[in-house]
PDB file of C-alpha atoms in Angstrom:
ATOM      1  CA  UNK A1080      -4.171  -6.614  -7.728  1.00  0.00           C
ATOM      2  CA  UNK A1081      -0.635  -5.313  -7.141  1.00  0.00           C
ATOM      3  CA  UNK A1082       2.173  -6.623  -6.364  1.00  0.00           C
ATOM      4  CA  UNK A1083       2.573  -5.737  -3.147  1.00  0.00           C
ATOM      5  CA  UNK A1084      -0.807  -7.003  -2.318  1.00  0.00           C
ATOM      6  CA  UNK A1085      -0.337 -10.268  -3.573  1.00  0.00           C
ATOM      7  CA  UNK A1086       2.619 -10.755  -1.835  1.00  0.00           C
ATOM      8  CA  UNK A1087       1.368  -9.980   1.096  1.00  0.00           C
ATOM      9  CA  UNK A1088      -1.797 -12.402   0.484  1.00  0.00           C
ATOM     10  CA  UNK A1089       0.943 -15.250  -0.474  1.00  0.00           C
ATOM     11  CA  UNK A1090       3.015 -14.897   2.352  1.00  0.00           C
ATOM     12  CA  UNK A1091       0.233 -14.706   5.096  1.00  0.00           C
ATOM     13  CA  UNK A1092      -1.493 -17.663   3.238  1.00  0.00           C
ATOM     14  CA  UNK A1093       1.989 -19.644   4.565  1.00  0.00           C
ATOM     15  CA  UNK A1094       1.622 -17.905   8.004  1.00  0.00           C
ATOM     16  CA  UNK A1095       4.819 -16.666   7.325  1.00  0.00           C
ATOM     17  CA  UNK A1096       6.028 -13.276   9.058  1.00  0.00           C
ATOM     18  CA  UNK A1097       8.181 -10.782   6.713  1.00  0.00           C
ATOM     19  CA  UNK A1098      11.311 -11.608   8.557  1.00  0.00           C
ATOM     20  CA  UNK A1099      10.833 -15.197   7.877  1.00  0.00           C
ATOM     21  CA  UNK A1100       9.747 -14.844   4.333  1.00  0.00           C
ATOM     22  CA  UNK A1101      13.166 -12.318   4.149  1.00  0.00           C
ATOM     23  CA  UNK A1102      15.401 -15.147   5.149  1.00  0.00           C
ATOM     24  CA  UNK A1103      13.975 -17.785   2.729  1.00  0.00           C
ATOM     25  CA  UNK A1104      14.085 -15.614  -0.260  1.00  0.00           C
ATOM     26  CA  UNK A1105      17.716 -13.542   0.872  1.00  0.00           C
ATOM     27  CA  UNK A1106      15.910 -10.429   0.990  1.00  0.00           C
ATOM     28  CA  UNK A1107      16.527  -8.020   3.926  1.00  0.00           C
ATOM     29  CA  UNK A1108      13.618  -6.835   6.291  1.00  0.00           C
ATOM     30  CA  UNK A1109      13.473  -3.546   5.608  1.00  0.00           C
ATOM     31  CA  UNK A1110      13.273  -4.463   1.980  1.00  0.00           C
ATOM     32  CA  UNK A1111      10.739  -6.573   1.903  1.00  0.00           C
ATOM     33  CA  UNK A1112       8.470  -4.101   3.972  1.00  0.00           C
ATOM     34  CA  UNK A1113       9.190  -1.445   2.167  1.00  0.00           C
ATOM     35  CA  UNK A1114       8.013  -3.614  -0.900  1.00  0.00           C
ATOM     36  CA  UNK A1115       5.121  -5.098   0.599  1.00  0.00           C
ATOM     37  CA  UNK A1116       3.646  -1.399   1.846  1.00  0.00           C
ATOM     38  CA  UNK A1117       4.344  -0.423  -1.966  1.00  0.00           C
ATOM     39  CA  UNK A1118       6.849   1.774  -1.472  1.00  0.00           C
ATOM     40  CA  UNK A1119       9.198   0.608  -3.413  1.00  0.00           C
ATOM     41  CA  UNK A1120       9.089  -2.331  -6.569  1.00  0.00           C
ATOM     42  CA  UNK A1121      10.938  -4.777  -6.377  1.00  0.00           C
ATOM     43  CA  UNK A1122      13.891  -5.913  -9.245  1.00  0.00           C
ATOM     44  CA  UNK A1123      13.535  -9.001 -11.394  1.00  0.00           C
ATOM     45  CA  UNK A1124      15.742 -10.806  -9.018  1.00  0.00           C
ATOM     46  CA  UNK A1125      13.910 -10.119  -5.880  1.00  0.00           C
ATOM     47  CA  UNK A1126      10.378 -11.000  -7.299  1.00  0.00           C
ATOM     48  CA  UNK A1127      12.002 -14.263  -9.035  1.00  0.00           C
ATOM     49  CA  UNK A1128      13.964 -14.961  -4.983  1.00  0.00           C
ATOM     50  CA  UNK A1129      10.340 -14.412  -3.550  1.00  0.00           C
ATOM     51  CA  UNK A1130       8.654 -16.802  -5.689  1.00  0.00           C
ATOM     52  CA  UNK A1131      10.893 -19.707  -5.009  1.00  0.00           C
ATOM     53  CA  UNK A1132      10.803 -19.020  -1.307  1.00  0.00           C
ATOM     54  CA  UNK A1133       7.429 -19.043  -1.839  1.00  0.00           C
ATOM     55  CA  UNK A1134       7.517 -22.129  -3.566  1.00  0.00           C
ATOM     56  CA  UNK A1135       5.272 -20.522  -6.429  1.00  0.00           C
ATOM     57  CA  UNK A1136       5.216 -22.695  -9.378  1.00  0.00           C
ATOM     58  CA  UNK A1137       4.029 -19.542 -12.060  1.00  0.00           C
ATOM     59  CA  UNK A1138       6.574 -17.494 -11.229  1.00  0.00           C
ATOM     60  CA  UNK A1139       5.161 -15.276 -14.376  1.00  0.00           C
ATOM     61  CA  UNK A1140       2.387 -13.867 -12.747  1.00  0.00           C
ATOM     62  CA  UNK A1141       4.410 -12.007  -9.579  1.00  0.00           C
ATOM     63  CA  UNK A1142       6.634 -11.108 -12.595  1.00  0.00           C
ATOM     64  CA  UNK A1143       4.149  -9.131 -14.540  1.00  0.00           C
ATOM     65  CA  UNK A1144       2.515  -7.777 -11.463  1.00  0.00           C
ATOM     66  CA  UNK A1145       5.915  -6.322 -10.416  1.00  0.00           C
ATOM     67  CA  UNK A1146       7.321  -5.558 -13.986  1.00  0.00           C
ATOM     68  CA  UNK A1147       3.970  -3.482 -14.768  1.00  0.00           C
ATOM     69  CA  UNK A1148       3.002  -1.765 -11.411  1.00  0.00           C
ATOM     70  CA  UNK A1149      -0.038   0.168 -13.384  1.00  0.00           C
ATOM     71  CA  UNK A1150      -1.955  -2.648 -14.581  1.00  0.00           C
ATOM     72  CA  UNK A1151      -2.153  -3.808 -10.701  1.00  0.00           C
TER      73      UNK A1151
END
């Protein structure tokens, strides 16, 4: 899976929109969309912002997924 799928899976599993999830994690809309349709990967920071506004415990996993797009 990549990362922009699993983000998307994460974030609609908390029935939260993008704009929501964008305000938890500091991350501006049109970021975050352009990350989850894969158009752009996201930096360290970003992934590691997402995951606590996520409340994701194994932050690790988004971290690979991101940090190595072609294993997705």
């Amino acid at each position: 899976m990549k990362f922009h799928e699993k983000l998307k899976e994460l974030r609609q599993q908390q029935n939260l929109t993008i704009r929501k999830l964008g305000e938890k994690a500091g991350v501006s809309y049109s970021i975050l969309n352009a990350i989850e349709n894969g158009r752009i990967e996201p930096s360290k920071d970003v992934v590691i912002a997402l995951a606590i506004a996520l409340k994701i415990q194994d932050r690790e996993e988004l971290l690979s997924l991101a940090t190595n797009p072609s294993e997705g």
